[in-house]
Amino acid sequence: MTMELTMPALSPTMEKGTLAKWLVAEGDAVKAGDRIAEIETDKATMEYEAAEDGRIAKLVVPEGTDDVAVGSVIALLAGANETVLELVTADATLAAHPAGSSPPPPAPASISEPLASSPAPKRPLAADRFKASPLAIRIANAKGIDLSSVTGTGPHGRIVRADLGTTSPLPTAAAGPVIAPPPAGVPVESLKLNSMRKTIARRLTESKTSVPHFYLTARCNLDALLRSRQQLNEALKDAGIKISVNDMLIKALALALKEVPDANVQFGGDVLYRFGRVDVSMAVAIGGGLVTPVLRDVGALSLSAIATQSKALAAKAREGKLVPEDYEGGTVSLSNLGMFGIDEMVPVINPPQALILGAAAGIEQPWAVGGEIRLATVMAATASFDHRAIDGAVAAEFMQVFRGLVETPLRLLA
């Protein structure tokens, strides 16, 4: 029996993806677990594996196609023992029933990642798995929507995210600015945006237009922290662990939020979410944009554990090997441009979070030390806050505590 392979939802928030490359050709035999395609998301390029044995009957979507909606049919998989005639018949069936039409049963199968754990829906979704996209199933589970009451408008009557709009309206992106053409007469090269760059543009535009930012800066004397780091790295040399300034700032950020929990929050419309642990999204620059892999429960991690995990996540990010559990979630973000010698930076909030801390370079300058003016290595730390969730006094207390932790680094070892 021929099955439809659909664009998978590789994360709960994924709506579209780029079919970067086919790793198989029409007529190829595949086994469960074989890599058949590379899917590019806004976070990374991931491999798409066959879930069952069979033979590729038709590659519906050409490689290199952008903005392929989750749940769209991208290929047909015929049974491993089907004849060439049956494969041709499957191809003809697809042509006779293009996307949006309603061919007769049997209902198509879908290859997708396992469902995320969520509150139980009004009815079991096992039967609905074959007529709803993975994203629609997640939304239905989260909202308790009975999919049997929803009419699908996707291929072959499949329920997609848009079909849940009247039942469970989702926030829509703010209207973007008018995009002007380049000035006439100036040499210009047009570079096609990848999925990551498109997502960055959309999300940060939404952030700056819908989130009321306000900013506070604290200048921190790094001399004690730099001495402590040197001593720690000497002690950990035989273990092959090297702690960076960024690792120590991540720890200071987490401990500051543990001490000021009213800053570890997220705006939720008519509620405010206050988190019981600190998960830090760490900005990592890669080719074509940046990603934010997440360090979980940082307040409970040692500096050596933070160093090990942050190094591993940064390497996976640069190699394009992050998986959804590496970058989903996060209660706060840290963006550090100190390695570029930047004097000060004002970061944009990473929605739906309410706080992002930007770290600049440590710059040697005159500073009051022990009642005298001496040279000190001073870093400007600037945080952006969502004023809907965090008030000025809470933000100021957080910054005060953060600076105290940076300037008293032994507290990071407690």
XYZ file of C-alpha atoms in Angstrom:
414
model
C 0.000 0.000 0.000
C 1.321 3.418 -0.955
C 1.890 5.881 1.878
C 2.351 9.629 1.822
C 5.506 11.007 3.423
C 4.869 14.488 4.780
C 6.999 17.410 5.908
C 7.592 16.617 9.592
C 7.274 19.047 12.495
C 10.801 18.888 13.854
C 9.876 21.173 16.762
C 6.558 22.244 18.337
C 6.831 25.716 16.784
C 7.890 24.660 13.289
C 5.374 25.661 10.604
C 7.489 25.452 7.439
C 10.808 24.036 6.365
C 13.122 23.820 3.382
C 13.568 20.488 1.652
C 17.297 21.004 1.298
C 18.313 17.733 -0.370
C 16.936 14.362 -1.355
C 19.203 11.461 -0.397
C 17.190 8.961 -2.469
C 15.837 8.764 -6.022
C 12.530 7.516 -7.383
C 12.526 3.739 -7.469
C 15.084 3.350 -4.661
C 14.393 0.729 -2.019
C 14.622 2.003 1.552
C 14.510 0.409 4.965
C 13.206 1.806 8.222
C 15.841 4.140 9.620
C 17.422 4.967 6.247
C 18.144 8.653 5.682
C 16.003 9.872 2.810
C 16.213 13.681 2.962
C 17.764 16.700 4.657
C 15.273 19.198 6.088
C 16.437 22.729 6.881
C 14.653 24.516 9.727
C 15.289 27.885 11.293
C 17.641 26.179 13.772
C 19.571 23.532 11.897
C 19.630 21.034 9.034
C 18.239 17.694 10.166
C 18.034 14.287 8.561
C 14.640 12.773 7.767
C 14.496 9.002 8.194
C 12.119 6.450 6.746
C 9.845 4.889 9.336
C 9.033 1.776 7.282
C 10.502 -0.391 4.559
C 9.407 0.390 1.020
C 10.306 1.872 -2.330
C 10.284 5.530 -3.307
C 7.387 5.841 -5.751
C 7.449 9.599 -6.266
C 9.426 12.614 -5.065
C 6.630 15.176 -4.932
C 8.619 18.210 -3.731
C 11.891 19.047 -5.528
C 14.986 19.508 -3.411
C 15.790 23.128 -2.650
C 12.110 24.036 -2.219
C 11.562 26.662 0.504
C 8.595 27.182 2.827
C 7.145 23.686 2.606
C 4.310 23.626 5.126
C 4.354 21.040 7.897
C 2.056 18.187 6.892
C 2.491 18.746 3.131
C 3.092 15.605 1.067
C 6.725 15.528 -0.055
C 6.995 11.952 -1.372
C 5.142 8.678 -1.916
C 6.440 5.437 -0.404
C 5.232 2.198 -1.948
C 5.397 -1.182 -0.285
C 8.692 -3.008 -0.692
C 7.039 -5.781 -2.736
C 4.889 -3.609 -5.010
C 5.474 -3.976 -8.722
C 6.612 -1.286 -11.127
C 3.028 -1.091 -12.441
C 1.765 -0.340 -8.923
C 4.362 2.383 -8.516
C 3.207 3.979 -11.757
C -0.402 3.712 -10.603
C 0.518 5.455 -7.331
C 2.131 8.260 -9.332
C -1.007 8.618 -11.463
C -3.185 8.658 -8.353
C -1.228 11.602 -6.956
C -1.569 13.487 -10.253
C -5.313 12.856 -10.301
C -5.721 14.065 -6.719
C -3.467 17.065 -6.179
C -3.064 18.853 -2.858
C -6.396 20.222 -1.674
C -8.539 17.558 -3.365
C -10.179 14.646 -1.587
C -9.269 11.232 -3.023
C -11.028 8.126 -1.760
C -9.635 6.217 1.237
C -7.440 4.656 2.506
C -6.256 7.542 4.596
C -2.562 8.385 4.153
C 0.032 7.594 6.747
C 2.406 10.168 8.153
C 6.005 9.937 9.242
C 6.675 12.303 12.103
C 8.392 12.547 15.443
C 6.615 11.146 18.520
C 4.035 13.331 20.164
C 5.266 15.544 22.972
C 3.777 14.846 26.376
C 0.774 17.067 27.001
C -2.614 17.177 28.730
C -5.003 14.479 27.583
C -7.354 15.543 24.744
C -11.097 15.051 24.834
C -10.725 11.821 22.890
C -7.773 9.581 21.968
C -5.879 10.926 18.960
C -4.584 7.603 17.651
C -7.159 7.496 14.893
C -6.613 11.176 14.141
C -2.869 10.818 13.658
C -3.414 9.887 10.019
C -5.643 12.848 9.151
C -3.942 15.669 11.040
C -0.511 17.259 10.782
C 1.885 16.753 13.715
C 1.611 20.450 14.605
C -2.202 20.308 14.550
C -2.099 17.272 16.849
C 0.159 19.097 19.316
C -2.127 22.130 19.359
C -5.192 19.918 19.785
C -3.552 18.061 22.681
C -2.509 21.294 24.375
C -5.941 22.922 23.967
C -8.093 19.836 24.492
C -9.640 20.106 21.003
C -11.612 17.113 19.658
C -10.220 16.626 16.159
C -13.319 14.690 15.090
C -15.225 17.977 15.161
C -12.728 19.767 12.867
C -12.952 19.773 9.076
C -9.533 19.599 7.437
C -8.610 21.793 4.489
C -5.167 20.290 3.848
C -4.257 17.636 1.271
C -6.826 14.825 1.218
C -8.852 16.562 3.934
C -5.940 16.626 6.399
C -6.332 18.883 9.434
C -3.648 21.561 9.547
C -2.880 24.397 11.950
C -5.097 26.893 10.083
C -8.121 24.634 10.621
C -7.833 25.121 14.389
C -7.941 28.912 14.110
C -11.623 29.360 14.910
C -11.489 26.843 17.718
C -8.195 27.926 19.261
C -6.959 31.223 17.847
C -3.213 31.588 17.780
C -1.271 34.858 17.959
C -0.481 36.313 14.564
C 2.664 38.128 13.613
C 2.570 41.889 13.518
C 2.421 43.364 10.039
C 5.934 43.814 8.741
C 7.348 47.046 7.392
C 7.180 47.927 3.715
C 10.275 46.513 2.039
C 11.871 49.093 -0.247
C 13.912 48.186 -3.330
C 17.635 48.997 -3.376
C 18.650 52.450 -4.657
C 18.918 52.693 -8.422
C 22.344 52.761 -9.988
C 24.191 51.143 -7.076
C 25.890 47.774 -7.725
C 24.019 45.205 -5.656
C 23.936 41.452 -5.183
C 20.701 39.728 -4.157
C 21.317 36.931 -1.643
C 18.485 34.519 -1.001
C 17.542 34.286 2.678
C 17.660 30.853 4.258
C 14.994 29.642 6.679
C 17.052 30.691 9.692
C 17.513 34.273 8.513
C 13.809 34.570 7.636
C 12.834 33.355 11.088
C 15.265 35.726 12.809
C 13.855 38.639 10.813
C 10.273 37.723 11.641
C 10.740 36.982 15.340
C 12.860 40.024 16.137
C 10.517 42.302 14.210
C 7.669 40.916 16.302
C 9.738 41.417 19.450
C 10.561 45.072 18.800
C 7.029 45.934 17.654
C 4.988 44.010 20.236
C 7.169 43.827 23.359
C 7.708 47.039 25.378
C 11.472 46.911 25.962
C 13.328 48.868 28.603
C 17.043 48.703 29.338
C 19.402 48.843 32.303
C 23.214 48.793 32.291
C 25.527 47.733 35.096
C 29.308 48.150 34.779
C 31.157 45.303 36.477
C 34.781 45.108 37.621
C 36.021 41.820 36.149
C 39.466 41.682 37.789
C 38.500 39.263 40.580
C 36.543 37.070 38.163
C 39.482 36.889 35.740
C 41.862 35.885 38.556
C 39.446 33.203 39.771
C 39.030 31.871 36.252
C 42.794 31.537 35.840
C 43.097 29.659 39.124
C 40.190 27.344 38.278
C 41.621 26.497 34.882
C 44.986 25.688 36.427
C 43.252 23.316 38.835
C 41.144 21.704 36.067
C 43.933 21.431 33.501
C 44.482 17.707 34.026
C 40.737 17.091 33.591
C 40.780 18.788 30.191
C 38.180 21.361 31.257
C 38.579 25.031 30.439
C 36.146 27.543 31.926
C 35.413 30.659 29.894
C 34.300 34.092 31.053
C 31.005 33.327 29.305
C 30.541 30.213 31.463
C 30.978 32.304 34.599
C 28.529 34.926 33.341
C 25.970 32.187 32.636
C 26.336 30.974 36.213
C 26.073 34.523 37.606
C 22.943 35.125 35.515
C 21.278 31.967 36.847
C 22.150 32.680 40.487
C 20.919 36.271 40.165
C 17.567 35.012 38.892
C 17.357 32.489 41.722
C 17.855 35.371 44.153
C 15.407 37.630 42.295
C 12.763 35.147 41.020
C 10.391 37.933 39.964
C 12.757 38.541 37.039
C 12.624 34.894 35.918
C 9.193 35.276 34.356
C 7.239 35.331 31.107
C 4.234 37.434 30.116
C 1.184 35.268 29.427
C -1.613 37.672 28.573
C -3.838 37.619 31.651
C -1.325 35.591 33.683
C 2.350 35.863 34.585
C 4.484 32.727 34.452
C 7.177 32.586 37.131
C 9.671 29.780 36.620
C 11.026 27.467 39.290
C 14.399 26.992 37.622
C 16.684 28.902 35.261
C 17.211 27.582 31.717
C 19.651 29.828 29.842
C 19.427 30.259 26.065
C 23.000 30.880 24.925
C 23.394 32.843 21.684
C 25.807 31.131 19.275
C 26.770 32.761 15.963
C 26.851 30.376 13.005
C 26.984 30.804 9.254
C 23.814 32.531 8.091
C 22.565 33.639 11.504
C 22.536 32.572 15.126
C 20.908 29.927 17.271
C 20.244 29.713 20.991
C 20.862 26.252 22.454
C 19.637 25.925 26.029
C 21.506 24.997 29.199
C 18.972 23.461 31.609
C 18.689 24.223 35.343
C 21.910 26.228 35.342
C 21.596 27.187 39.006
C 22.173 23.550 39.939
C 25.204 23.083 37.650
C 28.844 23.484 38.618
C 31.070 25.757 36.564
C 32.846 22.738 35.104
C 29.492 21.213 34.056
C 28.445 24.509 32.471
C 31.771 24.680 30.602
C 31.404 21.124 29.306
C 27.785 21.511 28.237
C 28.171 24.954 26.669
C 31.168 23.803 24.624
C 29.296 20.725 23.377
C 26.182 22.704 22.461
C 28.186 25.391 20.668
C 29.972 22.705 18.637
C 26.677 21.030 17.684
C 25.252 24.416 16.685
C 28.173 25.232 14.388
C 27.989 21.773 12.823
C 24.229 22.109 12.230
C 23.516 19.076 14.426
C 21.220 20.564 17.047
C 18.040 18.603 17.715
C 14.822 20.211 19.031
C 15.489 19.320 22.657
C 18.767 21.257 22.413
C 17.126 24.603 21.643
C 13.482 24.468 22.747
C 12.424 26.441 25.796
C 14.704 28.667 27.831
C 13.599 31.174 30.468
C 16.286 33.806 29.810
C 18.937 34.550 27.168
C 22.585 35.620 27.244
C 24.310 37.252 24.271
C 28.033 37.877 24.703
C 29.993 39.976 22.182
C 32.955 40.568 24.448
C 35.262 38.485 22.250
C 34.796 41.091 19.501
C 35.939 43.981 21.685
C 32.494 45.628 21.730
C 32.204 48.420 24.309
C 28.478 47.990 24.934
C 25.509 46.187 23.402
C 21.737 46.496 23.779
C 20.165 43.120 22.842
C 16.656 42.435 21.536
C 14.421 40.205 23.673
C 14.087 36.615 22.432
C 10.296 36.059 22.569
C 8.471 34.766 24.506
C 11.145 35.366 27.155
C 11.055 38.573 29.197
C 14.793 39.114 29.745
C 18.006 38.984 27.752
C 21.419 40.015 29.064
C 24.033 41.420 26.712
C 27.701 41.268 27.732
C 30.388 43.482 26.208
C 34.188 43.330 26.385
C 36.203 43.872 29.534
C 37.947 47.207 28.945
C 40.801 48.525 31.072
C 39.868 51.947 32.444
C 40.205 54.111 35.582
C 38.000 52.785 38.385
C 37.505 53.389 42.088
C 39.197 50.482 43.876
C 39.559 50.491 47.652
C 39.060 54.247 47.877
C 41.663 54.939 45.177
C 41.509 55.472 41.423
C 43.242 52.563 39.687
C 43.064 50.769 36.368
C 40.475 47.988 36.321
C 38.968 45.685 33.692
C 35.354 46.829 33.411
C 32.529 45.170 31.492
C 29.237 46.835 30.548
C 26.339 44.391 31.049
C 23.086 45.651 29.517
C 19.807 43.816 29.996
C 16.601 44.245 28.001
C 13.378 43.646 29.944
C 9.756 43.094 28.925
C 7.972 45.848 30.860
C 4.699 43.886 30.783
C 6.282 41.256 33.020
C 9.118 42.990 34.903
C 8.974 46.334 36.687
C 11.875 48.759 36.913
C 12.554 48.121 40.610
C 12.717 44.338 40.089
C 14.992 44.817 37.080
C 17.285 47.124 39.059
C 17.491 44.609 41.914
C 18.380 41.847 39.445
C 21.157 43.938 37.891
C 22.526 44.826 41.329
C 22.649 41.166 42.351
C 24.210 40.146 39.032
C 26.988 42.724 39.393
C 27.641 41.575 42.967
C 28.039 37.975 41.809
C 30.413 38.936 38.994
C 32.552 41.048 41.310
C 32.561 38.358 44.057
C 33.234 35.239 41.970
C 33.703 32.918 44.954
C 29.908 33.039 45.262
C 29.725 31.252 41.912
C 31.382 28.227 43.533
C 29.003 27.988 46.481
